[in-house]
Short mmCIF file of C-alpha atoms in Angstrom, two decimals:
data_model
loop_
_atom_site.label_atom_id
_atom_site.label_comp_id
_atom_site.label_asym_id
_atom_site.label_seq_id
_atom_site.Cartn_x
_atom_site.Cartn_y
_atom_site.Cartn_z
CA MET A 1 -11.75 -18.83 33.25
CA LYS A 2 -8.90 -20.81 31.70
CA LYS A 3 -7.39 -20.77 28.23
CA GLY A 4 -4.12 -22.54 27.43
CA GLY A 5 -3.61 -23.26 31.14
CA ALA A 6 -3.73 -19.58 32.12
CA GLU A 7 -6.38 -18.22 34.43
CA ARG A 8 -8.31 -15.10 33.35
CA SER A 9 -9.66 -12.54 35.77
CA PRO A 10 -13.41 -11.70 36.02
CA LEU A 11 -12.57 -8.16 34.80
CA PHE A 12 -11.02 -9.56 31.62
CA CYS A 13 -14.10 -11.75 31.00
CA LEU A 14 -16.39 -8.72 31.41
CA PHE A 15 -14.27 -6.84 28.87
CA ILE A 16 -14.55 -9.72 26.36
CA PHE A 17 -18.35 -9.94 26.66
CA SER A 18 -18.71 -6.16 26.38
CA TYR A 19 -16.52 -6.16 23.26
CA LEU A 20 -18.62 -8.91 21.65
CA ASP A 21 -21.80 -6.97 22.44
CA VAL A 22 -20.40 -3.83 20.79
CA GLU A 23 -19.30 -5.87 17.77
CA LYS A 24 -22.80 -7.32 17.50
CA HIS A 25 -24.27 -3.81 17.45
CA LEU A 26 -21.67 -2.43 15.05
CA PHE A 27 -22.24 -5.11 12.41
CA MET A 28 -25.97 -4.62 11.83
CA LEU A 29 -27.81 -5.31 8.56
CA ILE A 30 -31.12 -3.64 7.73
CA LYS A 31 -33.24 -4.04 4.59
CA THR A 32 -35.55 -1.35 3.21
CA TYR A 33 -37.53 -1.50 -0.01
CA GLY A 34 -37.80 0.88 -2.94
CA SER A 35 -38.76 0.53 -6.58
CA ALA A 36 -37.27 1.10 -10.04
CA VAL A 37 -39.41 1.99 -13.07
CA TYR A 38 -38.65 0.33 -16.41
CA GLY A 39 -40.99 1.14 -19.28
CA VAL A 40 -44.38 1.63 -17.64
CA ASP A 41 -43.86 -1.07 -15.00
CA ALA A 42 -41.95 -1.14 -11.71
CA ILE A 43 -39.46 -3.59 -10.16
CA THR A 44 -38.98 -3.82 -6.39
CA ILE A 45 -35.46 -2.90 -5.26
CA THR A 46 -34.04 -4.08 -1.92
CA ILE A 47 -31.75 -1.53 -0.25
CA GLU A 48 -29.45 -3.34 2.18
CA VAL A 49 -27.56 -1.18 4.69
CA ASN A 50 -24.71 -2.67 6.73
CA ILE A 51 -22.86 -0.65 9.37
CA GLY A 52 -19.59 -2.07 10.65
CA ALA A 53 -16.09 -1.26 11.77
CA GLY A 54 -14.34 1.38 9.70
CA SER A 55 -15.00 4.92 8.51
CA SER A 56 -15.88 4.80 4.80
CA TYR A 57 -19.12 5.01 2.81
CA TYR A 58 -19.64 2.53 -0.02
CA MET A 59 -22.53 2.08 -2.42
CA VAL A 60 -22.80 -0.94 -4.75
CA GLY A 61 -25.44 -2.39 -7.07
CA LEU A 62 -25.00 -0.38 -10.30
CA PRO A 63 -26.03 3.07 -9.01
CA ASP A 64 -25.80 6.01 -11.41
CA ASN A 65 -24.31 9.38 -10.42
CA ALA A 66 -27.60 10.73 -9.04
CA VAL A 67 -27.88 7.73 -6.69
CA LYS A 68 -24.22 8.00 -5.63
CA GLU A 69 -24.66 11.67 -4.77
CA SER A 70 -27.41 10.73 -2.30
CA GLN A 71 -24.77 10.43 0.45
CA HIS A 72 -24.50 14.20 0.79
CA ARG A 73 -28.26 14.83 0.64
CA VAL A 74 -28.90 12.01 3.15
CA GLU A 75 -26.26 13.24 5.60
CA SER A 76 -27.57 16.82 5.57
CA ALA A 77 -31.21 15.71 5.93
CA ILE A 78 -30.39 13.38 8.86
CA ARG A 79 -28.58 16.16 10.73
CA ILE A 80 -31.40 18.67 10.13
CA ALA A 81 -33.87 16.10 11.50
CA GLY A 82 -31.87 16.00 14.78
CA TYR A 83 -30.14 12.65 14.26
CA HIS A 84 -26.52 11.80 13.42
CA MET A 85 -24.79 10.17 10.49
CA PRO A 86 -22.83 7.12 11.75
CA ARG A 87 -19.04 7.44 11.57
CA GLN A 88 -18.52 3.72 11.06
CA LYS A 89 -18.19 1.96 7.72
CA ILE A 90 -21.50 2.17 5.86
CA LEU A 91 -22.14 -0.27 3.02
CA VAL A 92 -25.29 0.24 0.89
CA ASN A 93 -26.25 -2.45 -1.61
CA LEU A 94 -29.03 -1.95 -4.16
CA ALA A 95 -30.33 -5.38 -5.15
CA PRO A 96 -30.73 -6.96 -7.63
CA ALA A 97 -27.21 -5.79 -8.40
CA ASP A 98 -27.38 -6.42 -12.17
CA ILE A 99 -30.09 -3.77 -12.78
CA ARG A 100 -28.92 -0.18 -13.15
CA LYS A 101 -30.45 2.17 -10.55
CA GLU A 102 -31.17 5.71 -11.75
CA GLY A 103 -32.40 8.95 -10.24
CA SER A 104 -32.63 10.50 -6.80
CA ALA A 105 -35.80 8.75 -5.58
CA TYR A 106 -33.79 6.31 -3.39
CA ASP A 107 -32.63 9.08 -1.00
CA LEU A 108 -35.39 8.47 1.55
CA THR A 109 -35.04 4.68 1.37
CA ILE A 110 -31.30 4.90 2.04
CA ALA A 111 -31.69 7.45 4.87
CA ILE A 112 -34.25 5.32 6.73
CA GLY A 113 -32.03 2.25 6.24
CA ILE A 114 -29.01 4.05 7.73
CA LEU A 115 -31.00 5.31 10.73
CA ALA A 116 -32.40 1.82 11.40
CA ALA A 117 -29.03 0.09 10.92
CA SER A 118 -27.39 2.49 13.38
CA GLY A 119 -30.12 1.82 15.97
CA GLN A 120 -31.53 5.36 15.93
CA ILE A 121 -35.02 4.22 14.86
CA ASP A 122 -36.90 0.94 15.13
CA GLY A 123 -36.58 -1.17 11.98
CA ASP A 124 -39.19 -3.83 12.79
CA GLN A 125 -41.84 -2.43 10.40
CA LEU A 126 -39.58 -1.60 7.47
CA ALA A 127 -40.29 -4.87 5.64
CA ASP A 128 -43.98 -3.91 5.32
CA TYR A 129 -43.46 -0.72 3.30
CA VAL A 130 -42.04 0.52 0.02
CA ILE A 131 -40.31 3.84 0.70
CA MET A 132 -39.44 6.34 -2.04
CA GLY A 133 -38.57 10.03 -2.15
CA GLU A 134 -35.89 12.55 -3.07
CA LEU A 135 -34.44 14.48 -0.12
CA SER A 136 -33.65 18.18 -0.01
CA LEU A 137 -30.73 19.31 2.12
CA ASP A 138 -33.21 20.52 4.76
CA GLY A 139 -34.92 17.10 4.90
CA GLY A 140 -37.93 18.02 2.74
CA LEU A 141 -39.27 15.50 0.24
CA GLN A 142 -39.33 16.27 -3.49
CA SER A 143 -41.60 14.59 -6.02
CA ILE A 144 -40.67 11.37 -7.82
CA ARG A 145 -41.60 9.80 -11.15
CA GLY A 146 -43.67 6.67 -11.60
CA ALA A 147 -45.66 6.71 -8.34
CA LEU A 148 -48.59 4.87 -9.95
CA PRO A 149 -46.66 1.85 -11.33
CA ILE A 150 -44.72 1.73 -8.04
CA ALA A 151 -47.99 1.51 -6.10
CA ILE A 152 -49.33 -1.17 -8.46
CA GLN A 153 -46.19 -3.27 -7.97
CA ALA A 154 -46.28 -2.78 -4.18
CA ARG A 155 -49.83 -4.14 -4.07
CA LYS A 156 -48.89 -7.00 -6.39
CA GLU A 157 -46.04 -8.09 -4.08
CA GLY A 158 -48.15 -7.86 -0.92
CA PHE A 159 -46.63 -4.82 0.81
CA LYS A 160 -48.78 -3.26 3.49
CA GLY A 161 -48.18 0.31 2.42
CA LEU A 162 -46.27 2.87 0.41
CA ILE A 163 -44.50 5.93 1.83
CA LEU A 164 -43.66 8.71 -0.62
CA PRO A 165 -43.74 12.54 -1.01
CA LYS A 166 -47.11 14.13 -0.37
CA VAL A 167 -47.18 15.64 -3.88
CA ASN A 168 -47.31 12.10 -5.36
CA ALA A 169 -49.72 10.63 -2.81
CA ASN A 170 -53.01 11.17 -4.68
CA GLU A 171 -51.55 9.61 -7.81
CA ALA A 172 -50.52 6.45 -5.93
CA ALA A 173 -53.69 6.31 -3.82
CA ILE A 174 -55.90 5.39 -6.78
CA VAL A 175 -54.50 1.87 -6.34
CA ASN A 176 -56.74 -0.07 -3.95
CA ASP A 177 -55.67 -2.50 -1.21
CA VAL A 178 -52.40 -0.75 -0.35
CA ASP A 179 -52.08 2.06 2.22
CA VAL A 180 -50.49 5.21 0.83
CA TYR A 181 -48.89 7.77 3.15
CA GLY A 182 -47.86 11.17 1.81
CA MET A 183 -45.02 12.78 3.80
CA ASP A 184 -43.50 16.26 3.79
CA SER A 185 -40.09 15.51 5.28
CA LEU A 186 -37.66 12.88 6.54
CA LEU A 187 -38.69 13.74 10.12
CA ASP A 188 -42.32 12.81 9.30
CA VAL A 189 -41.16 9.38 8.12
CA ILE A 190 -38.97 8.92 11.24
CA ASN A 191 -41.93 9.78 13.48
CA PHE A 192 -44.08 7.33 11.49
CA PHE A 193 -41.76 4.39 12.20
CA SER A 194 -41.09 5.55 15.79
CA GLY A 195 -44.83 5.55 16.49
CA LYS A 196 -44.84 9.22 17.50
CA GLU A 197 -47.11 10.30 14.66
CA LYS A 198 -48.93 8.03 12.24
CA PRO A 199 -51.29 9.85 9.86
CA ALA A 200 -54.26 8.14 8.25
CA PRO A 201 -53.58 6.68 4.80
CA ILE A 202 -54.82 8.72 1.87
CA LYS A 203 -57.99 7.38 0.27
CA ILE A 204 -59.11 8.16 -3.28
CA ASP A 205 -62.44 7.06 -4.74
CA THR A 206 -61.09 5.99 -8.14
CA ARG A 207 -64.44 5.87 -9.90
CA LYS A 208 -65.55 9.21 -8.46
CA GLU A 209 -62.22 10.77 -9.53
CA PHE A 210 -62.63 9.22 -12.97
CA PHE A 211 -66.13 10.51 -13.62
CA LYS A 212 -65.56 13.93 -12.00
CA GLN A 213 -64.01 15.62 -15.03
CA ILE A 214 -64.56 13.09 -17.79
CA ASN A 215 -66.17 15.60 -20.17
CA SER A 216 -64.46 18.82 -19.09
CA TYR A 217 -63.04 20.07 -22.40
CA GLU A 218 -62.36 23.75 -22.95
CA GLN A 219 -62.71 23.55 -26.75
CA ASP A 220 -65.87 22.70 -28.66
CA PHE A 221 -66.75 22.21 -32.32
CA ALA A 222 -69.47 24.79 -31.80
CA ASP A 223 -66.67 27.40 -31.81
CA VAL A 224 -65.84 26.61 -35.46
CA LYS A 225 -67.76 28.59 -38.06
CA GLY A 226 -68.47 26.78 -41.30
CA GLN A 227 -66.18 23.90 -42.38
CA GLU A 228 -69.06 21.41 -42.13
CA ASN A 229 -67.42 19.02 -44.59
CA ILE A 230 -64.22 18.98 -42.49
CA LYS A 231 -66.20 18.35 -39.31
CA ARG A 232 -67.88 15.44 -41.08
CA ALA A 233 -64.50 13.99 -42.06
CA LEU A 234 -63.21 14.28 -38.48
CA GLU A 235 -66.40 12.63 -37.21
CA ILE A 236 -65.71 9.67 -39.52
CA ALA A 237 -62.08 9.57 -38.37
CA ALA A 238 -63.15 9.55 -34.70
CA ALA A 239 -65.81 6.90 -35.30
CA GLY A 240 -63.40 4.44 -36.93
CA GLY A 241 -60.11 5.42 -35.28
CA HIS A 242 -58.74 6.49 -38.66
CA ASN A 243 -55.61 8.56 -39.20
CA VAL A 244 -56.31 11.79 -41.10
CA ILE A 245 -54.36 14.51 -42.91
CA LEU A 246 -55.75 18.01 -43.49
CA ILE A 247 -54.46 19.85 -46.58
CA GLY A 248 -55.17 23.53 -46.99
CA PRO A 249 -53.80 27.08 -47.12
CA PRO A 250 -52.64 29.04 -44.06
CA GLY A 251 -55.47 30.33 -41.87
CA ALA A 252 -58.07 27.84 -43.13
CA GLY A 253 -58.61 26.43 -39.62
CA LYS A 254 -56.65 23.15 -39.75
CA THR A 255 -55.11 23.52 -36.28
CA MET A 256 -58.34 24.79 -34.75
CA LEU A 257 -60.22 21.74 -36.03
CA ALA A 258 -57.51 19.28 -34.94
CA LYS A 259 -57.48 20.65 -31.37
CA ARG A 260 -61.17 19.83 -31.07
CA LEU A 261 -60.93 16.24 -32.26
CA PRO A 262 -60.48 14.79 -28.70
CA THR A 263 -63.82 16.37 -27.73
CA ILE A 264 -65.72 14.03 -30.07
CA LEU A 265 -63.79 10.85 -29.29
CA PRO A 266 -65.48 8.34 -26.94
CA PRO A 267 -64.63 9.01 -23.26
CA LEU A 268 -61.76 7.07 -21.78
CA ASN A 269 -62.80 3.93 -19.95
CA LEU A 270 -61.18 3.24 -16.57
CA GLN A 271 -58.59 0.85 -18.02
CA GLU A 272 -57.52 3.38 -20.67
CA ALA A 273 -57.34 6.12 -18.03
CA LEU A 274 -55.02 4.00 -15.89
CA GLU A 275 -52.81 3.20 -18.91
CA SER A 276 -52.44 6.87 -19.84
CA THR A 277 -51.88 7.90 -16.23
CA LYS A 278 -49.05 5.36 -15.88
CA ILE A 279 -47.29 6.79 -18.92
CA TYR A 280 -47.58 10.38 -17.71
CA SER A 281 -46.50 9.29 -14.23
CA VAL A 282 -43.34 7.63 -15.58
CA ALA A 283 -42.58 10.69 -17.73
CA GLY A 284 -43.10 13.03 -14.75
CA LYS A 285 -45.79 14.97 -16.62
CA LEU A 286 -48.84 14.17 -14.49
CA PRO A 287 -50.22 17.37 -12.89
CA ALA A 288 -50.11 17.29 -9.09
CA SER A 289 -53.80 18.24 -8.98
CA ASN A 290 -54.84 15.17 -11.00
CA ALA A 291 -54.78 11.72 -9.47
CA LEU A 292 -56.10 10.18 -12.69
CA MET A 293 -56.20 11.31 -16.30
CA THR A 294 -59.79 11.72 -17.41
CA GLU A 295 -59.36 13.40 -20.81
CA ARG A 296 -57.94 11.83 -23.93
CA PRO A 297 -54.36 13.06 -24.45
CA TYR A 298 -53.62 15.60 -27.18
CA ARG A 299 -49.97 16.05 -28.13
CA SER A 300 -48.68 18.55 -30.67
CA PRO A 301 -44.86 18.44 -30.94
CA HIS A 302 -42.95 21.11 -32.88
CA HIS A 303 -41.56 20.14 -36.29
CA THR A 304 -37.98 20.44 -34.98
CA ILE A 305 -38.48 17.39 -32.72
CA SER A 306 -35.90 14.60 -32.86
CA ASP A 307 -36.74 10.98 -33.63
CA VAL A 308 -35.82 9.94 -30.05
CA ALA A 309 -38.12 12.58 -28.56
CA LEU A 310 -40.95 11.40 -30.80
CA VAL A 311 -40.78 7.63 -30.26
CA GLY A 312 -39.00 7.56 -26.87
CA GLY A 313 -35.64 6.37 -25.67
CA GLY A 314 -32.49 8.25 -24.69
CA MET A 315 -29.69 7.33 -22.30
CA ASN A 316 -32.28 6.77 -19.56
CA PRO A 317 -35.27 5.63 -21.69
CA GLN A 318 -38.39 7.76 -21.34
CA PRO A 319 -41.74 7.68 -23.19
CA GLY A 320 -41.82 9.75 -26.38
CA GLU A 321 -44.61 11.89 -27.79
CA ILE A 322 -46.28 8.93 -29.49
CA SER A 323 -46.60 7.16 -26.12
CA LEU A 324 -47.79 10.33 -24.38
CA ALA A 325 -50.52 10.41 -27.06
CA HIS A 326 -51.56 6.81 -26.22
CA ASN A 327 -55.38 6.53 -26.26
CA GLY A 328 -55.53 10.05 -27.68
CA VAL A 329 -54.43 12.24 -30.58
CA LEU A 330 -50.98 13.04 -31.97
CA PHE A 331 -51.16 16.20 -34.09
CA LEU A 332 -48.27 16.94 -36.45
CA ASP A 333 -48.68 20.46 -37.83
CA GLU A 334 -46.93 21.24 -41.14
CA LEU A 335 -46.06 17.59 -41.77
CA PRO A 336 -43.56 18.14 -44.63
CA GLU A 337 -41.45 20.36 -42.35
CA PHE A 338 -40.62 17.41 -40.06
CA LYS A 339 -37.36 15.64 -40.77
CA ARG A 340 -37.90 12.56 -42.93
CA THR A 341 -36.11 10.31 -40.40
CA VAL A 342 -38.53 11.49 -37.71
CA LEU A 343 -41.57 10.63 -39.80
CA GLU A 344 -40.21 7.24 -40.86
CA VAL A 345 -39.73 6.00 -37.29
CA MET A 346 -43.51 6.29 -36.82
CA ARG A 347 -44.30 3.64 -39.39
CA GLN A 348 -43.82 0.62 -37.12
CA PRO A 349 -45.66 2.12 -34.08
CA LEU A 350 -48.59 3.06 -36.33
CA GLU A 351 -48.93 -0.61 -37.30
CA ASP A 352 -48.10 -2.33 -34.00
CA ARG A 353 -49.52 0.34 -31.62
CA LYS A 354 -46.47 -0.03 -29.37
CA VAL A 355 -42.79 0.87 -29.47
CA ALA A 356 -39.86 -1.17 -28.17
CA ILE A 357 -36.67 0.57 -27.00
CA SER A 358 -33.72 -1.85 -26.97
CA ARG A 359 -30.40 -1.40 -25.20
CA ALA A 360 -27.43 -3.74 -24.70
CA ARG A 361 -28.48 -4.74 -21.17
CA PHE A 362 -32.25 -4.37 -21.31
CA SER A 363 -35.26 -3.40 -23.40
CA VAL A 364 -38.45 -1.56 -22.51
CA GLU A 365 -41.79 -1.36 -24.27
CA TYR A 366 -44.19 1.59 -24.31
CA PRO A 367 -47.77 1.50 -25.60
CA ALA A 368 -48.47 3.81 -28.55
CA SER A 369 -52.07 3.37 -29.71
CA PHE A 370 -52.91 6.85 -31.00
CA MET A 371 -54.79 8.61 -33.77
CA LEU A 372 -52.46 10.49 -36.09
CA VAL A 373 -53.81 13.83 -37.28
CA ALA A 374 -51.52 15.76 -39.60
CA SER A 375 -51.86 19.06 -41.42
CA MET A 376 -49.94 20.60 -44.28
CA ASN A 377 -49.97 23.36 -46.83
CA PRO A 378 -50.49 22.09 -50.38
CA CYS A 379 -47.25 23.75 -51.53
CA PRO A 380 -44.41 25.92 -50.15
CA CYS A 381 -46.31 29.18 -50.73
CA GLY A 382 -49.50 27.61 -49.37
CA PHE A 383 -51.96 28.62 -52.11
CA TYR A 384 -52.04 25.72 -54.57
CA ASN A 385 -55.71 25.05 -55.47
CA HIS A 386 -56.78 28.17 -53.53
CA PRO A 387 -60.13 29.51 -54.80
CA GLU A 388 -58.98 33.15 -54.76
CA LYS A 389 -55.18 33.48 -54.43
CA GLU A 390 -52.71 32.35 -57.05
CA CYS A 391 -49.94 29.85 -56.35
CA VAL A 392 -46.47 31.27 -57.19
CA CYS A 393 -44.58 27.97 -56.95
CA GLY A 394 -42.66 26.93 -60.06
CA PRO A 395 -43.22 23.77 -62.14
CA GLY A 396 -42.57 20.58 -60.18
CA VAL A 397 -42.25 22.41 -56.86
CA VAL A 398 -45.61 21.18 -55.56
CA GLN A 399 -44.79 17.55 -56.34
CA LYS A 400 -41.35 17.93 -54.75
CA TYR A 401 -42.95 19.40 -51.63
CA LEU A 402 -45.41 16.51 -51.33
CA SER A 403 -42.65 13.95 -51.91
CA LYS A 404 -41.19 14.88 -48.50
CA ILE A 405 -43.89 12.56 -47.13
CA SER A 406 -43.09 8.97 -48.03
CA GLY A 407 -45.58 6.63 -49.65
CA PRO A 408 -45.45 4.08 -46.80
CA LEU A 409 -46.41 6.80 -44.31
CA LEU A 410 -49.26 8.07 -46.49
CA ASP A 411 -50.34 4.44 -46.82
CA ARG A 412 -51.13 4.48 -43.11
CA ILE A 413 -53.36 7.58 -43.34
CA ASP A 414 -56.94 6.72 -44.27
CA LEU A 415 -58.49 10.15 -44.88
CA HIS A 416 -56.99 12.95 -46.99
CA VAL A 417 -59.15 16.03 -46.49
CA GLU A 418 -58.86 19.31 -48.41
CA VAL A 419 -59.58 22.35 -46.23
CA THR A 420 -60.71 25.54 -47.95
CA PRO A 421 -60.86 29.00 -46.33
CA VAL A 422 -64.10 30.08 -44.66
CA ASN A 423 -65.86 32.90 -46.49
CA PHE A 424 -67.11 36.07 -44.80
CA SER A 425 -70.79 35.11 -44.77
CA GLU A 426 -70.04 31.95 -42.75
CA LEU A 427 -67.67 33.78 -40.39
CA SER A 428 -70.23 36.48 -39.63
CA SER A 429 -73.16 34.09 -39.33
CA THR A 430 -74.97 34.03 -35.97
CA ARG A 431 -76.22 30.49 -36.54
CA LEU A 432 -75.04 28.16 -33.78
CA ALA A 433 -72.84 25.30 -34.95
CA GLU A 434 -73.33 21.72 -33.77
CA LYS A 435 -71.79 21.04 -30.36
CA SER A 436 -69.12 18.41 -29.77
CA SER A 437 -71.42 16.50 -27.41
CA LEU A 438 -73.88 15.78 -30.24
CA ILE A 439 -71.16 14.61 -32.60
CA ARG A 440 -69.64 12.49 -29.84
CA TYR A 441 -72.98 10.75 -29.28
CA ARG A 442 -72.99 9.53 -32.90
CA VAL A 443 -69.33 8.50 -32.64
CA ILE A 444 -70.01 6.45 -29.51
CA LYS A 445 -72.90 4.65 -31.20
CA ALA A 446 -70.68 3.74 -34.16
CA ARG A 447 -67.92 2.54 -31.82
CA GLU A 448 -70.41 0.31 -29.99
CA VAL A 449 -71.24 -1.39 -33.30
CA GLN A 450 -67.51 -1.99 -33.89
CA TYR A 451 -66.99 -3.28 -30.34
CA LYS A 452 -69.60 -5.98 -30.94
CA ARG A 453 -68.06 -6.76 -34.34
CA PHE A 454 -64.54 -7.27 -32.96
CA VAL A 455 -65.39 -8.58 -29.49
CA GLU A 456 -63.70 -11.95 -30.17
CA ILE A 457 -60.67 -10.49 -31.97
CA GLU A 458 -57.82 -9.55 -29.67
CA GLU A 459 -56.26 -6.08 -30.02
CA VAL A 460 -58.74 -4.94 -32.69
CA HIS A 461 -61.28 -2.42 -31.45
CA ALA A 462 -62.00 -0.15 -34.42
CA ASN A 463 -62.34 -0.35 -38.19
CA ALA A 464 -58.98 1.32 -38.80
CA GLN A 465 -57.20 -1.59 -37.09
CA MET A 466 -58.52 -4.27 -39.45
CA SER A 467 -55.99 -6.44 -41.31
CA PRO A 468 -56.30 -6.94 -45.11
CA ASN A 469 -57.90 -10.37 -44.56
CA MET A 470 -60.46 -8.88 -42.20
CA VAL A 471 -61.24 -6.13 -44.72
CA ARG A 472 -62.15 -8.76 -47.33
CA LYS A 473 -64.55 -10.50 -44.92
CA ILE A 474 -66.09 -7.55 -43.08
CA CYS A 475 -66.16 -4.92 -45.85
CA ALA A 476 -67.91 -6.97 -48.52
CA ILE A 477 -69.46 -4.95 -51.35
CA ASP A 478 -71.80 -5.86 -54.19
CA ASP A 479 -71.12 -5.72 -57.92
CA GLY A 480 -72.29 -2.12 -58.12
CA GLY A 481 -69.84 -1.11 -55.41
CA ARG A 482 -66.95 -2.87 -57.14
CA ALA A 483 -67.82 -1.13 -60.39
CA LEU A 484 -67.84 2.24 -58.63
CA ILE A 485 -64.40 1.71 -57.06
CA LYS A 486 -63.01 0.47 -60.40
CA GLN A 487 -64.36 3.54 -62.18
CA ALA A 488 -62.95 5.84 -59.50
CA MET A 489 -59.50 4.28 -59.66
CA GLU A 490 -59.42 4.59 -63.46
CA LYS A 491 -60.87 8.10 -63.82
CA LEU A 492 -59.34 9.76 -60.75
CA GLY A 493 -56.03 7.93 -61.04
CA LEU A 494 -56.25 6.49 -57.51
CA SER A 495 -53.34 4.29 -56.48
CA ALA A 496 -53.74 0.61 -55.61
CA ARG A 497 -53.07 1.24 -51.92
CA ALA A 498 -56.23 3.36 -51.77
CA TYR A 499 -58.46 0.28 -52.22
CA ASP A 500 -58.34 -1.11 -48.66
CA ARG A 501 -58.45 2.38 -47.16
CA ILE A 502 -61.61 3.21 -49.07
CA LEU A 503 -63.29 0.03 -47.85
CA LYS A 504 -62.34 0.69 -44.20
CA VAL A 505 -63.63 4.26 -44.31
CA ALA A 506 -66.80 3.16 -46.13
CA ARG A 507 -67.42 0.60 -43.37
CA THR A 508 -67.16 3.38 -40.76
CA ILE A 509 -69.52 5.63 -42.73
CA ALA A 510 -72.00 2.73 -42.87
CA ASP A 511 -71.66 2.26 -39.08
CA LEU A 512 -72.44 5.96 -38.54
CA ALA A 513 -75.51 5.53 -40.72
CA ASP A 514 -76.45 2.39 -38.75
CA SER A 515 -76.33 0.40 -41.98
CA GLU A 516 -75.49 -3.29 -41.95
CA ASN A 517 -74.17 -3.20 -45.53
CA ILE A 518 -71.83 -0.82 -47.32
CA GLU A 519 -73.98 1.10 -49.79
CA MET A 520 -73.01 3.06 -52.91
CA GLU A 521 -73.25 6.43 -51.15
CA HIS A 522 -70.91 5.21 -48.41
CA LEU A 523 -68.32 4.19 -50.99
CA ALA A 524 -68.70 7.46 -52.89
CA GLU A 525 -68.04 9.50 -49.76
CA ALA A 526 -65.03 7.34 -48.84
CA ILE A 527 -63.55 7.82 -52.33
CA HIS A 528 -63.87 11.57 -51.85
CA TYR A 529 -61.39 11.38 -48.93
CA ARG A 530 -58.41 10.14 -51.02
CA SER A 531 -57.14 13.45 -52.41
CA LEU A 532 -53.42 12.72 -52.27
CA ASP A 533 -53.87 9.40 -54.09
CA ARG A 534 -55.04 11.17 -57.23
CA GLU A 535 -52.22 11.14 -59.75
CA SER A 536 -53.30 14.54 -61.11
CA TRP A 537 -53.64 16.24 -57.68
CA ALA A 538 -50.24 17.95 -57.74
CA GLY A 539 -50.20 18.61 -61.45
#
């Protein structure tokens, strides 16, 4: 061999070729795939691992502190599994590089990428799988958030399968047409790609899982003695999707009644169940035993809650209580005790049925279609208008207490229901009360009427969601009905905002009665549910 006129020995040539072969092995690039959750959807993240000459570890691509700390968890887990952490330069890139990566769920993805890039495992199959999981120091896999939206995105992008911690496997397996493998440790994943041990993918019959516990409620309206008028009001609220506020003294049963409202709502359909499951999956609140939510959510936050905790957001945006109540019930006990700023941030989600969280670099949107059920005492001492006990609040105190709730918020509540204490004869009665299943049957029938009514109108499914223009067309009343509402507004001092609310509620009452038209008795009952609109209510 000659170069520049000089002859090179065969030994030197062998050294050159060997050096080039080593260089080729040292500079090796491997791609593995993970996923990032934003809002209730996922984005595929490519984890590129390059091992070359040097001795440092670098991670780029906008990782947060939890992702950066993965180096130590990954190194310990690799050693425990019987493999070695390369001592060359390791460069890890999380692409796309302009999206911030958060959390510890990329540990497993990075570890497999390092092992494949260093030639310790075969990397030929890595492009077929999305790999996610947090590593313990002993190599065990901890649960992650958002397994369901990650599985949905993996199927959408044509990946063959999804590898994740076993505790999240059932949740992800409700997605069809993508193989889901639940693993206990890093060693299990290594054996999977080495071909030593390949378990069967987990299969979940989504429809069977959905119908298995669809009506399994612990509470029942049959447990409530008396309060038939309140049960009737909650039946109307459930039938039309109306927001409701219960006003009454302590111990009258407001909380007990509110807890049982989900038992008379129509069952979740499969689409609603998937929506709610995605939200709970992203929030990390889905029980490990449940692959799919089958009951309507019921959320009851304490009155000390912050506005961010209620609507969602934070440094790393997460769904708030109103999104966790999506397709279900949000119960706010002792409404005037909530901070005014907290209550005011609900106004827009109540109208739009979604909440948008905006940041400088990105924005996320969470669904928030819920029924608001609130309760309150009529005054600070709790006994204003009580049939037996005397109110000790001074002049103007009751009105001041009620003024903690703004008019625009009350404008979004259709039914104002006064709750009176149950007397002894009703409490001690052995007569069986009506079960939730019977009330639910009537509610479902009324909802079916509304479904047919709004079938061609997008995003309107119940009477409570009608716009003012729709109210004029759908809630037409005759001259007698108009005269009744006029008389009620004049004699009872009802405010102008009560007009549309009365018509919406009357339409729901007519649907429950299977009546095509709104009759006088339907209007009269709807007028009865506007207590807080009466100018004389608080003296």
